[in-house]
Structure formats: structure tokens, C-alpha cells
Coordinates of C-alpha atoms and ligand atoms in Angstrom, one line a residue:
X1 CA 92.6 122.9 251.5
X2 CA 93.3 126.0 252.7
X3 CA 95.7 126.4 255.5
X4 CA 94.6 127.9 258.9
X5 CA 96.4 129.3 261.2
X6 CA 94.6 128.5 264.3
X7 CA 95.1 125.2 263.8
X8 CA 98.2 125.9 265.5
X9 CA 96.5 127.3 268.3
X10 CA 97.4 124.4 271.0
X11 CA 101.0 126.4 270.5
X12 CA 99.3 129.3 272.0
X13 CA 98.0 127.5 275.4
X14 CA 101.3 128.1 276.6
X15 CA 104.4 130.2 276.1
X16 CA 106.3 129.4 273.2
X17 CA 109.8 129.5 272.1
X18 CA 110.7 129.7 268.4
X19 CA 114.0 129.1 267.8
X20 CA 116.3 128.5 264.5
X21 CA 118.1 124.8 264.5
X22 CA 120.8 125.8 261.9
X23 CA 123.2 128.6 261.7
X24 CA 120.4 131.3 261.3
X25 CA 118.2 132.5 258.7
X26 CA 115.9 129.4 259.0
X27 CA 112.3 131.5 258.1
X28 CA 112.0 132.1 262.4
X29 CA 110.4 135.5 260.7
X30 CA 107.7 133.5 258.8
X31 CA 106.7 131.3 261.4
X32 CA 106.8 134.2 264.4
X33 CA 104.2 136.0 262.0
X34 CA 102.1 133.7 261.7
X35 CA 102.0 132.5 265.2
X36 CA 102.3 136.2 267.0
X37 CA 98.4 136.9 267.0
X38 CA 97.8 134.2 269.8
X39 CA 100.2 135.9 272.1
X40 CA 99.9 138.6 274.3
X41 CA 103.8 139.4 274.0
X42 CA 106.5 138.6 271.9
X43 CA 110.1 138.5 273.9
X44 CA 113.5 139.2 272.4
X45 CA 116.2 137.3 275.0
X46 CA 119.1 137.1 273.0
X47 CA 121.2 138.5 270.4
X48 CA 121.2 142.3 268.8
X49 CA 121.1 143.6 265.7
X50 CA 122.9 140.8 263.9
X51 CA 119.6 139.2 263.6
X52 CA 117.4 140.5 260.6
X53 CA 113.9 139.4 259.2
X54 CA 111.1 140.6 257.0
X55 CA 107.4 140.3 258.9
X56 CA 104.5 140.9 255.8
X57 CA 101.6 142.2 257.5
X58 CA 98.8 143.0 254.9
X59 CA 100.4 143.9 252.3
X60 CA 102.7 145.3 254.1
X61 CA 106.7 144.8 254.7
X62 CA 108.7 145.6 257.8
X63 CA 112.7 144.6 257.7
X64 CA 113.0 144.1 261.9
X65 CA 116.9 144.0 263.8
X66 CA 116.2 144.1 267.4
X67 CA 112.2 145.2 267.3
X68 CA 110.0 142.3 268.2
X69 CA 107.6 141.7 265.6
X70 CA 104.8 142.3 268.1
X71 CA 105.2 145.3 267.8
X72 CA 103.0 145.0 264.7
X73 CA 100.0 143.9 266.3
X74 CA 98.1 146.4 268.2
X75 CA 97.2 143.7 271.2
X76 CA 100.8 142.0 271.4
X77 CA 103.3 143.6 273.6
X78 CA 106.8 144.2 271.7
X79 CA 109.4 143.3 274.5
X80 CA 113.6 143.6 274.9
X81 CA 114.6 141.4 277.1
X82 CA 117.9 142.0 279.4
X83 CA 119.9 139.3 277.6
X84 CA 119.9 141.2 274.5
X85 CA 122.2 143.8 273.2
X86 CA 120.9 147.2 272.1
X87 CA 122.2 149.3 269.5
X88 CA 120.6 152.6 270.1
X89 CA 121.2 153.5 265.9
X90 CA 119.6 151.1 265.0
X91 CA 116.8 150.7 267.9
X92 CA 115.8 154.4 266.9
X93 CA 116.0 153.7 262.9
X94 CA 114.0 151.1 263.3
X95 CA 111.5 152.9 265.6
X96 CA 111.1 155.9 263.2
X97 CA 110.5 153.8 260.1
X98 CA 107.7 151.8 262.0
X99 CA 106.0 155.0 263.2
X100 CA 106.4 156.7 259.3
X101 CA 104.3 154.1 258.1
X102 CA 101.8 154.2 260.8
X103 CA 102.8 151.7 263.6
X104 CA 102.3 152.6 267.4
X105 CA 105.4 151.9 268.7
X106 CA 104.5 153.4 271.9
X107 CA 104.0 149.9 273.6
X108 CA 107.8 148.7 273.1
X109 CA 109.7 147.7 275.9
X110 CA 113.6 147.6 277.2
X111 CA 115.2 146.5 279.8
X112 CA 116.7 148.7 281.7
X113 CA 119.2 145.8 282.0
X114 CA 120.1 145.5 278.5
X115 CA 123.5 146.4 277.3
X116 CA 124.5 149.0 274.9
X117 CA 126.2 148.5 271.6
X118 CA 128.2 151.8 272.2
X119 CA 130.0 153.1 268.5
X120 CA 133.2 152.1 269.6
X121 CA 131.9 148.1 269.5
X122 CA 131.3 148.7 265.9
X123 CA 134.5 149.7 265.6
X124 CA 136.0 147.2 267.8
X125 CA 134.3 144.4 265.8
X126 CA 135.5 145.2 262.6
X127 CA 138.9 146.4 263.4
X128 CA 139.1 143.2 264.9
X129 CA 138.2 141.0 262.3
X130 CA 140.7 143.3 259.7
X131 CA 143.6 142.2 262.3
X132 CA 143.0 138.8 262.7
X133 CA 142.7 138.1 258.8
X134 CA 145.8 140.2 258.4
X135 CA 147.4 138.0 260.9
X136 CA 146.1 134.8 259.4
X137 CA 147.4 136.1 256.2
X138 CA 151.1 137.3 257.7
X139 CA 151.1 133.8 259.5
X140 CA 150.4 131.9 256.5
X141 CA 152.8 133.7 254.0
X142 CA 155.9 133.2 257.3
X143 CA 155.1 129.3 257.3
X144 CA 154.0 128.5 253.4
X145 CA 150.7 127.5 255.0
X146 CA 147.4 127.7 252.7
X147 CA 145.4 130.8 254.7
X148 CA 142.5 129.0 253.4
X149 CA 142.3 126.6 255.8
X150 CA 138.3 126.6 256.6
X151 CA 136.7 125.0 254.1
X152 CA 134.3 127.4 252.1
X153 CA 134.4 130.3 254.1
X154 CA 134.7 133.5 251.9
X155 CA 137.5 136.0 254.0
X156 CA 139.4 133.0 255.7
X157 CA 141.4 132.2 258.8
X158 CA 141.0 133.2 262.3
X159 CA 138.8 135.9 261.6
X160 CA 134.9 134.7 262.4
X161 CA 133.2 136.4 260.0
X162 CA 130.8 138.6 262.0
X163 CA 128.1 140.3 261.0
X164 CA 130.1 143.4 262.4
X165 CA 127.1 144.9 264.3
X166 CA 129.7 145.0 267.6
X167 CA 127.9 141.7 269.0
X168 CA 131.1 140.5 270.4
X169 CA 132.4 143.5 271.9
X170 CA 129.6 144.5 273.8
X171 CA 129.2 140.8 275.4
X172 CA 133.0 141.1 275.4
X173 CA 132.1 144.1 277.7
X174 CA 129.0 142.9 279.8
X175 CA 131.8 140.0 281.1
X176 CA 134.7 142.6 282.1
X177 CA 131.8 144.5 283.5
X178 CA 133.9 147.6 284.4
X179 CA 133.9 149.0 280.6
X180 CA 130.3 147.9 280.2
X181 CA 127.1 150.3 279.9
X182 CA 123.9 149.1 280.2
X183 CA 120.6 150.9 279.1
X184 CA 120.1 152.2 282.6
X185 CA 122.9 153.9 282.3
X186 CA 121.9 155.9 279.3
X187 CA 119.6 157.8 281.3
X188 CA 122.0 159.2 283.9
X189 CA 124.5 161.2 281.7
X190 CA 125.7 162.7 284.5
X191 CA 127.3 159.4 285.9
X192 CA 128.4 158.3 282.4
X193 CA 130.8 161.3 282.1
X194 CA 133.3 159.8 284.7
X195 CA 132.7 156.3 283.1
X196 CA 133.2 157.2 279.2
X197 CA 136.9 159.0 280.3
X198 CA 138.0 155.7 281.6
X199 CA 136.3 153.6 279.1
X200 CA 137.6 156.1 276.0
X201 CA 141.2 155.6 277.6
X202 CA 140.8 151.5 277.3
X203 CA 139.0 151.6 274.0
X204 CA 141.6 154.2 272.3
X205 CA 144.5 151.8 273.6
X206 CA 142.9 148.6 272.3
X207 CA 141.3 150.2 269.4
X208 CA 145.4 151.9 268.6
X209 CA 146.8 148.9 269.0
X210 CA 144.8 146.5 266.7
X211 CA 144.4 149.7 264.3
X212 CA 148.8 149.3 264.4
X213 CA 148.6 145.6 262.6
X214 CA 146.3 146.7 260.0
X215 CA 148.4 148.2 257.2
X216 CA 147.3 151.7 256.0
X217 CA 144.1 151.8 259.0
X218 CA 144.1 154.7 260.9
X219 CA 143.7 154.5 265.2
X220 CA 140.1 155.3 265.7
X221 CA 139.8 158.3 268.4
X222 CA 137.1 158.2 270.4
X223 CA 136.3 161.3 272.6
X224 CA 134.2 161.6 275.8
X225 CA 132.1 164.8 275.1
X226 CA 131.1 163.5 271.6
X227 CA 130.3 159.8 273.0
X228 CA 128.4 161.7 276.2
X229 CA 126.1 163.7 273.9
X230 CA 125.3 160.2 271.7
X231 CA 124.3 158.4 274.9
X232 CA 122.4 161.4 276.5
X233 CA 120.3 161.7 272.5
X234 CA 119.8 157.6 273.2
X235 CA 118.5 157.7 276.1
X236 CA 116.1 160.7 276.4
X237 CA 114.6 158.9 272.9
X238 CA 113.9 155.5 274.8
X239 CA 113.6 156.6 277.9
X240 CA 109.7 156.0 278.1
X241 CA 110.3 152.4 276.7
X242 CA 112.8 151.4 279.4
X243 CA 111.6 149.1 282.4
X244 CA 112.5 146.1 284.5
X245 CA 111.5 143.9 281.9
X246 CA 111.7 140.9 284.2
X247 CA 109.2 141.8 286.5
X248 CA 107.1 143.0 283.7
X249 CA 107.0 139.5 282.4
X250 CA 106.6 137.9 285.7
X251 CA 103.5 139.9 286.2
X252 CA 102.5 138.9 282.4
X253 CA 102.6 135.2 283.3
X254 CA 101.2 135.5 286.8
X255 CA 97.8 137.0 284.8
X256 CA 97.8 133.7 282.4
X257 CA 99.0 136.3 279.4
X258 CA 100.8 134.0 277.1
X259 CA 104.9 135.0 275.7
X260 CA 106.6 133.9 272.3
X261 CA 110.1 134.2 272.3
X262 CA 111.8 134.8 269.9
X263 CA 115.2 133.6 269.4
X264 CA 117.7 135.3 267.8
X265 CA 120.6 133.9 265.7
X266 CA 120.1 129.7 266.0
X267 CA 121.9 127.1 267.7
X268 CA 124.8 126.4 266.0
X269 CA 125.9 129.8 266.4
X270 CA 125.2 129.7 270.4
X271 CA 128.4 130.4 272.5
X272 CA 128.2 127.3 274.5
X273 CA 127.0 124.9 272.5
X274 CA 127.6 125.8 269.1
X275 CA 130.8 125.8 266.9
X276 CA 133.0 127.8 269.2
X277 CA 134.7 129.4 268.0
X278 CA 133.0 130.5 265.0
X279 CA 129.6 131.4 266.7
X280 CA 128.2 134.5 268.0
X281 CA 128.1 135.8 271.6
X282 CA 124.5 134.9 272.9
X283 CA 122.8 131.4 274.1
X284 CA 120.6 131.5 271.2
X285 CA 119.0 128.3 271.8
X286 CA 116.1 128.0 274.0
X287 CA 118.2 127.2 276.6
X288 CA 119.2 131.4 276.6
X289 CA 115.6 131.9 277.6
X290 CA 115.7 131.6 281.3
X291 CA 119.0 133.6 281.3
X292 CA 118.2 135.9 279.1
X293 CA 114.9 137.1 280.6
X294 CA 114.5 135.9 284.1
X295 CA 111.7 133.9 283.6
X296 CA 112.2 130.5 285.0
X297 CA 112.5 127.6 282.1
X298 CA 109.1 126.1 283.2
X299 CA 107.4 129.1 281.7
X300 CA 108.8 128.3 278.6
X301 CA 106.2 125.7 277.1
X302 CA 106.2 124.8 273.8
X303 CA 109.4 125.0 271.5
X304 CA 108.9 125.0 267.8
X305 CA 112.3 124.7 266.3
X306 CA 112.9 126.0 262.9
X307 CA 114.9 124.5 260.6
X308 CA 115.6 125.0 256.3
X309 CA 115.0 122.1 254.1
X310 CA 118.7 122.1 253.3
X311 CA 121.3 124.2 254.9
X312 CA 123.1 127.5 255.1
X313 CA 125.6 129.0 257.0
X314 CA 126.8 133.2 256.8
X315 CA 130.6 133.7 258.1
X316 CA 133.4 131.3 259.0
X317 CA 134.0 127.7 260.4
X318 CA 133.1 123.9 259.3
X319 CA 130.0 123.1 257.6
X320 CA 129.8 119.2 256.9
X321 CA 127.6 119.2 254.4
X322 CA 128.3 122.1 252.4
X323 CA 128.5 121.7 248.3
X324 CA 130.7 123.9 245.7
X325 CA 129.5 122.9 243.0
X326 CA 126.6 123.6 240.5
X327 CA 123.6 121.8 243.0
X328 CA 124.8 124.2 245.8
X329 CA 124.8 127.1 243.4
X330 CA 120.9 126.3 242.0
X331 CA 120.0 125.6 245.9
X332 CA 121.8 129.2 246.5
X333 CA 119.4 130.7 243.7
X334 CA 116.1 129.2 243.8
X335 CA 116.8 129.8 248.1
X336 CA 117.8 133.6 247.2
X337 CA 120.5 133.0 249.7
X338 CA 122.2 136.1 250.3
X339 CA 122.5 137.6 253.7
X340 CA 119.5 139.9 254.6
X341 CA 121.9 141.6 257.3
X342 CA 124.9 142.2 255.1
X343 CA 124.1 140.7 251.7
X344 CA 127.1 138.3 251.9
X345 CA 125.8 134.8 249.6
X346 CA 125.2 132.6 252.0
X347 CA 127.2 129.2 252.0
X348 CA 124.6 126.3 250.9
X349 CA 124.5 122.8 251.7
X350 CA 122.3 119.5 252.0
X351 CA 120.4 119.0 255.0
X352 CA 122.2 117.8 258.1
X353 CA 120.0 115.6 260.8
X354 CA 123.2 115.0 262.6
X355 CA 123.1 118.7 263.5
X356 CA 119.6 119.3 263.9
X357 CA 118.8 116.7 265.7
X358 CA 121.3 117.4 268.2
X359 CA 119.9 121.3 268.6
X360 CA 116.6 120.2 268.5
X361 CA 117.6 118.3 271.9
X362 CA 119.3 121.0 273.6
X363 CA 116.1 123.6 272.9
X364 CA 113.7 120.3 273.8
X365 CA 111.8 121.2 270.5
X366 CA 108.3 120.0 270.4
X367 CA 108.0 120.6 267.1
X368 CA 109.5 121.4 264.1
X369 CA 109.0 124.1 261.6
X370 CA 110.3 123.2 257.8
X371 CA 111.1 126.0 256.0
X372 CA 112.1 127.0 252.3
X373 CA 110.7 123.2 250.8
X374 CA 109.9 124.5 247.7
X375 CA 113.4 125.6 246.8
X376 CA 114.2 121.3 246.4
X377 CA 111.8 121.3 243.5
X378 CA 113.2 120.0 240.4
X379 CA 116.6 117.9 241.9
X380 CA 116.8 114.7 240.8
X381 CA 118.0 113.2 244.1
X382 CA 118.4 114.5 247.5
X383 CA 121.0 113.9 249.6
X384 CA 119.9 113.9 253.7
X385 CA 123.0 113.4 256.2
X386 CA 122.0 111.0 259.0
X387 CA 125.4 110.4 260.1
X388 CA 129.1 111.6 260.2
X389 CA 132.4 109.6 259.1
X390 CA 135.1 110.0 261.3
X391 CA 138.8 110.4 260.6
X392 CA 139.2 106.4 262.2
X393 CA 136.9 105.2 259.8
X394 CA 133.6 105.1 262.5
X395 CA 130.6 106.5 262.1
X396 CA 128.6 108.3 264.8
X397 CA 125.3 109.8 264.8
X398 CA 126.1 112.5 267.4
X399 CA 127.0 116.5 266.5
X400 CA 130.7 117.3 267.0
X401 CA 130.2 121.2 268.4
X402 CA 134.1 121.7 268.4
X403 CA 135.1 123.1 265.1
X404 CA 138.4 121.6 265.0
X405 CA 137.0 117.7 264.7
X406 CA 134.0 118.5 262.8
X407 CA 136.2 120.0 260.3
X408 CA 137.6 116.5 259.7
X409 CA 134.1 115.0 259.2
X410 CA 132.7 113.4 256.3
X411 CA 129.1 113.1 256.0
X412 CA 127.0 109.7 255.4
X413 CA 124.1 110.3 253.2
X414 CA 120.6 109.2 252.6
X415 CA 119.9 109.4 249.3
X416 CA 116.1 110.4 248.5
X417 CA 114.4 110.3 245.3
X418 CA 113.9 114.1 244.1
X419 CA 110.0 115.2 243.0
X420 CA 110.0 117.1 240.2
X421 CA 106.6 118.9 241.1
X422 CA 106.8 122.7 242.8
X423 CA 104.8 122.8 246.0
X424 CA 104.5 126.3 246.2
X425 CA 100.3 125.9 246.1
X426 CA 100.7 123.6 248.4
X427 CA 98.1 124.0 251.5
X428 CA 98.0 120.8 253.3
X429 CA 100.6 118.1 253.6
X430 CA 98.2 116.2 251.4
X431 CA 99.1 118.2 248.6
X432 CA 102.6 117.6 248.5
X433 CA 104.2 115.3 246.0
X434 CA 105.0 111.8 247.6
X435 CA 108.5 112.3 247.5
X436 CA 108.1 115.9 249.4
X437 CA 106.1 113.2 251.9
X438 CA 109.0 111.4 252.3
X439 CA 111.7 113.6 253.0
X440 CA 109.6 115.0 255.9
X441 CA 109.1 111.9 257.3
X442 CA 112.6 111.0 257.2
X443 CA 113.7 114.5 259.2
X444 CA 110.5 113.6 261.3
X445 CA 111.9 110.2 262.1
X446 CA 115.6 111.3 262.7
X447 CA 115.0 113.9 264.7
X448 CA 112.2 112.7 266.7
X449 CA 109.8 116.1 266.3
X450 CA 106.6 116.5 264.3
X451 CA 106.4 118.5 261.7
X452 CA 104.0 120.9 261.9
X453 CA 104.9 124.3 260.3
X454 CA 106.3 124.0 256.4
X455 CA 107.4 126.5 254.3
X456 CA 106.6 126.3 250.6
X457 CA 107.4 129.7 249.4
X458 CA 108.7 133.1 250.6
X459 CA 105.0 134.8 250.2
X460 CA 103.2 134.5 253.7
X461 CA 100.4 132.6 252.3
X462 CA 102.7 130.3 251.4
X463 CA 102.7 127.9 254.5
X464 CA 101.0 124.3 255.7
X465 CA 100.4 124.8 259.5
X466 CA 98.0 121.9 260.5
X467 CA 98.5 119.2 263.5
X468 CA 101.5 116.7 261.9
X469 CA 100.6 113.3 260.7
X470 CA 103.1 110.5 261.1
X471 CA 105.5 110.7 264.5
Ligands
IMP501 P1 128.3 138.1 265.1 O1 127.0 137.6 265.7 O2 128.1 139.3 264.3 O3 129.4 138.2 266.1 O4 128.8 137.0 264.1 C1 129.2 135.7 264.5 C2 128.8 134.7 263.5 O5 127.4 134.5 263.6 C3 129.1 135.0 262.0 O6 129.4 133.9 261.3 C4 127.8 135.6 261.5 O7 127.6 135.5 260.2 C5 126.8 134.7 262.3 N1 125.5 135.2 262.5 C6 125.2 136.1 263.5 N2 123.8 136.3 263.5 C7 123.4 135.6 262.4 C8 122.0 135.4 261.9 O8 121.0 136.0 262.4 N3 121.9 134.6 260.8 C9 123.0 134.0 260.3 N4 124.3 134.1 260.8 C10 124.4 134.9 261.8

């Protein structure tokens, strides 16, 4: 039976969140695509350009860092909320490889309230990452400690890992507030001038002093006139896109126009709730939505969480489940787990319910969207965590956001027989083997959500979106 989208069409009565459960890269891309059409805009309220997916329109790919995938429908309004930050380079890229293959991008829309990810952020974020592995490494070698002290993260220590798109900095910023720029202020060069001298002075200082405890890197310089002429180049490019996004979407909802936002990032990476340290600098659970657009959270409606069969985490900081051995590496290849923002191989592990079922609380999912099945084909047994072991010996079936405990978890498996089948042609939950039944119905029981989106293969056609059975 062929699958039909419009069978998800009681999503559309409302607005809709979609929003990742894990730590990123869950197939939000996928399920935004095939749910954009029903909306009459799709909202970005979070994040920046450390997001990435691929939308497959016709035949047709588009790689997408901060532009909303509604931008590739011709009735869906593509809209940049004030809680995201905005990396004029890569805004612009973006914007110019859309209209060379045809796209009117003329209906996109920023905040004038959104903040800038200024070149010295960049610079900031990886400078700062160099120095706090450097000091990890000098700490470890003064105290015969092992510098490896997370467990499977690739360049260890203190460093997080970041995606280095200057994420951190520029939030860093928006909270000092004096050193911050916002995309307002791109348009008024002539008030910039005054602020870039003082902001130059503070970024050359802190930038000189992190550059001094990285052997053999040079003190980034950054000038006023050169960063003037960059911001005054940004903003006369998007100056006809800028508005007060918040009353734009208030006006939107007020007509009965229907919103999907689109979360960036995924819960465990949010700043509050996540695995602080090693998260990113946004609320990128549904909970950012009211923040990070000004819409109040009753317009938020339906939240369809998205989640990977198994898991993966990009960067630094505990993952219960993860696996090192040959089962993580086939997950790692049949998943083609390798970072589609920086190409890093993405650490793999079975799924853990402990985790999703506590962000699938905090976004109030309503449903939940399985992605990336078919990459479980052929294992003989799959292992499901339902619960943690604690360092005492108890067991608990709540998520342990603080990274320093949950490193010292161990997790408590289900064990599931494997199935042996591919579901790849599979159209209808009907199709899938037994055993692929049953391992949905356990993450449907667990987590108390209905399936109702699953992924079973990277093409787009390669999705079962019908109203959930069980649950
Ligand atoms: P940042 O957002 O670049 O500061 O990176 C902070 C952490 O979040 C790092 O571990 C990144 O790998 C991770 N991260 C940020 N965005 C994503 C994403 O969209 N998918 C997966 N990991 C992400």
C-alpha cells in the first residue's frame, strides 16, 4: 500500500513543531519535507548554521544551514526567527545557490532581531576549542592523568567538540549584550563604526590571549574598516528580507495560516536541559519555541518528535549507550553516519528510551517520527535501553542531563529478536517484518507517543506516514 502523505494531514490542523529527540541528525529534514506542503510557513527559532539537512524536491537536492525548507515551496513562507543566529556567509551562499537552480527566494524572512555570527565568532569558536584541548592535554601530561577521559569522543577533554560555525560565541555575545550585533544593526553601518572599534578592541584581546596558549597559532587581528565593509555588503544583500518577524507571525496565526517549526539541533544538545556542558547554545527543544519566536506556546500544537532507530551523537560528552565494536561500526555504515556539517563519523549506539523518553516530555511530543529503521536490517538481536544502572547498584528509569553522573551509567537492556528482512519497500506498517513490529511497539510503549512517521530508507519515497496503530 502506497504511503500518503495527507494521511498526516490532522498534523496540519494546527501548528506543528518538529523537533529531533537525540543529539541531532534524527531525519527532522525528511519528515519537515514531507509535512511542509500543509503549512503556510515554516519557522526557524533556534540554532544557526550548525544545523544541516538535505530537502529532495523532485528530483531535486537542496543541502539547507539556516534556510527554512519552505522556501522550496512556492505557497510556504521561509521564515528566521529572532532566536536564531545568522551567519551572513553562509545565509547569502545559501541564497545564491537556491536562486541558480531556479528557487524564488524572494519570500524569505529575518528578523530584524536575530543575531549575527560576525567572522570573529568563527574564530572565537575554534581558537577556543584549540585552547581548551591544549589545556586538557598540558593538564593531563602535569598530573599523569588519561586526557581521554570522555568515553568515545574523538579530540578529547574539555574541549566540546563544536561544529565550529561560531554558535557559542555569538550566544556568548547576545548575553553580554554590549559586544553583540543583531541583524538590525547591519543596516545602519553608520552606527556600527563606533561599535566594531570597541568590539575589535575586546575580540583582539580575547582572541590574543587564547591565540598565546596555543603553540605555533598566530593572534588573529581583526580591523574595523575591513569588518564595517563585511557588515555594510551583509546587510544591503538582506536588507529586503529583514522584518519584525514576531509580529509577522502573529498576524499569520491571527488569519488561521498554519506554522511548522522547525527545530534546530535536538534536545540533548539544548543548553538547559541537555548534557551541559557538552551541548550547544540554543533551547532546541520545543520548549525554545515561545522564546525563540514570540509566539506564545499555545500556538504551538502538535509536536512530532523525531528520533533514529538507534543512536548517534557528533562531538564530545557521555553517551550511555554507545558501542566500539564491530555492531557499532556496521550500524555506522549501513546509517552512512558521518556528519553532513563537518563530515566527522558520527559516534553510534543502540537506542536509548531512557533519553528519549525524557525529551519527548520536555517538547510534550504527540507523536513520534522513527527514522533510519532499515539500517537494523540483518542484526541478529537488538539491544533497546529501558533503564540506567547507577554507580550504587539502582536502577532508574529517569535521564541524568548532567554529564558528570551520566558518565557513570550503565545501561539496562531489552533484548529484541533481530529480523533479518530489509524494509526499505516497506509502505505501511503492515509490511514490516514482525520483529520490525515489535520494536516499535516497544519505543511506542516506553515512551508513551504513537508512532506515526517511519523512516525506511534515505530516498524520500522511502517513508510510512499513516495514523499509528497500537498506543
Ligand atoms: P555547536 O553547536 O557548534 O556549538 O556544537 C556543540 C555540540 O553540538 C557539538 O557536540 C556539536 O557536534 C553538536 N551539534 C550542534 N549542532 C548539531 C546538529 O545539528 N547535529 C548534531 N550535532 C550537533
Amino acid at each position: 500500500m502506497p504511503s500518503d502523505p495527507t494521511r498526516l494531514a490532522s498534523l496540519t490542523d494546527s501548528c506543528c513543531a518538529v523537533t529531533g529527540l537525540q543529539w541531532g541528525d534524527e531525519g527532522k529534514g525528511k519528515v519537515v519535507d514531507l509535512i511542509t506542503p500543509g503549512f503556510d510557513g515554516v519557522v526557524r527559532y533556534n540554532g544557526g548554521a550548525n544545523a544541516g539537512h538535505s530537502v529532495v524536491v523532485g528530483d531535486q537536492r537542496y543541502a539547507l544551514h539556516l534556510v527554512p525548507s519552505g522556501i522550496l515551496y512556492p505557497d510556504t513562507r521561509a521564515i528566521v526567527a529572532g532566536g536564531v543566529v545568522v551567519d551572513p556567509d553562509v545565509l547569502i551562499k545559501e541564497l545564491d545557490a537556491l536562486a541558480g537552480r531556479g528557487v524564488d527566494v524572494s519570500g524569505l524572512v529575518i528578523s530584524d532581531r536575530a543575531h549575527v555570527v560576525m567572522p570573529y565568532h568563527k574564530a572565537e569558536d575554534e581558537l577556543r576549542e584549540q585552547f581548551l584541548a591544549e589545556s586538557e592535554r598540558q593538564g593531563a601530561s602535569d598530573v599523569g592523568a588519561d586526557p581521554a577521559a570522555w568515553s568515545g569522543a574523538g579530540d578529547k577533554g574539555a574541549s566540546i567538540g563544536t561544529t565550529k560555525r561560531g554558535i557559542g560565541p555569538c550566544y556568548a555575545d547576545k548575553a553580554q549584550r554590549a559586544t553583540a550585533i543583531r541583524v538590525a544593526d547591519l543596516l545602519r553601518p553608520d552606527t556600527l563604526r563606533e561599535r566594531l572599534r570597541t568590539i575589535c578592541r575586546v575580540k583582539n584581546a580575547t582572541l590574543g590571549g587564547l591565540a598565546a596558549g596555543v603553540p605555533g597559532h598566530a593572534a588573529p587581528a581583526f580591523e574595523v574598516d575591513e569588518l564595517l565593509e563585511w557588515a555594510r555588503n551583509a546587510g544591503e544583500r538582506l536588507r529586503a528580507h529583514v522584518t519584525d518577524t514576531t509580529y509577522l507571525l502573529h498576524d499569520m496565526v491571527e488569519r488561521g495560516e498554519r506554522l511548522l517549526f522547525e527545530g534546530a539541533n535536538a534536545a540533548l544538545l539544548d543548553v538547559d536541559h541537555g548534557t551541559y556542558p557538552f551541548v550547544t547554545s540554543s533551547s532546541t527543544t520545543a520548549l525554545g519555541i515561545p522564546a525563540g519566536t514570540g509566539l506564545p506556546s499555545r500556538h504551538v500544537g502538535e509536536v512530532l518528535g523525531v528520533m533514529k532507530a538507534y543512536s548517534t551523537r557528533v562531538g564530545n560528552g557521555p553517551m550511555p549507550t554507545e558501542l566500539f565494536d564491530d555492531t557499532g561500526s556496521k550500524i555506522r555504515e549501513r546509517g552512512r553516519e558521518y556528519g553532513t556539517t563537518t563530515g566527522r563519523p558520527r559516534r553510534v549506539g543502540w537506542l536509548d528510551l531512557v533519553a528519549v523518553r525524557y525529551t519527548a516530555k520536555l517538547s510534550g511530543a504527540t507523536g513520534l517520527a522513527v527514522m533510519l529503521l532499515d539500517v537494523l536490517a540483518g542484526f541478529d538481536e537488538l539491544m533497546v535501553c529501558t533503564r540506567y544502572r547507577l554507580p550504587d547498584g539502582t536502577e532508574t528509569e529517569r535521564f541524568i542531563p548532567d554529564s558528570a553522573t551520566l558518565e557513570g551509567v550503565t545501561p539496562v537492556y531489552e533484548r529484541l529478536e533481530g529480523f533479518a528482512e530489509e524494509v526499505v519497500d516497506a509502505r505501511a506498517r503492515a509490511d514490516l517484518p514482525p520483529r520490525a513490529r515489535a520494536y516499535l511497539e516497544l519505543i511506542e510503549r516506553e515512551v508513551g507517543a504513537p508512532v506515526r512517521v517511519i523512516g525506511v530508507g534515505p530516498e524520500r519515497s522511502q517513508v510510512i506516514a499513516e495514523e499509528p496503530v497500537g498506543v
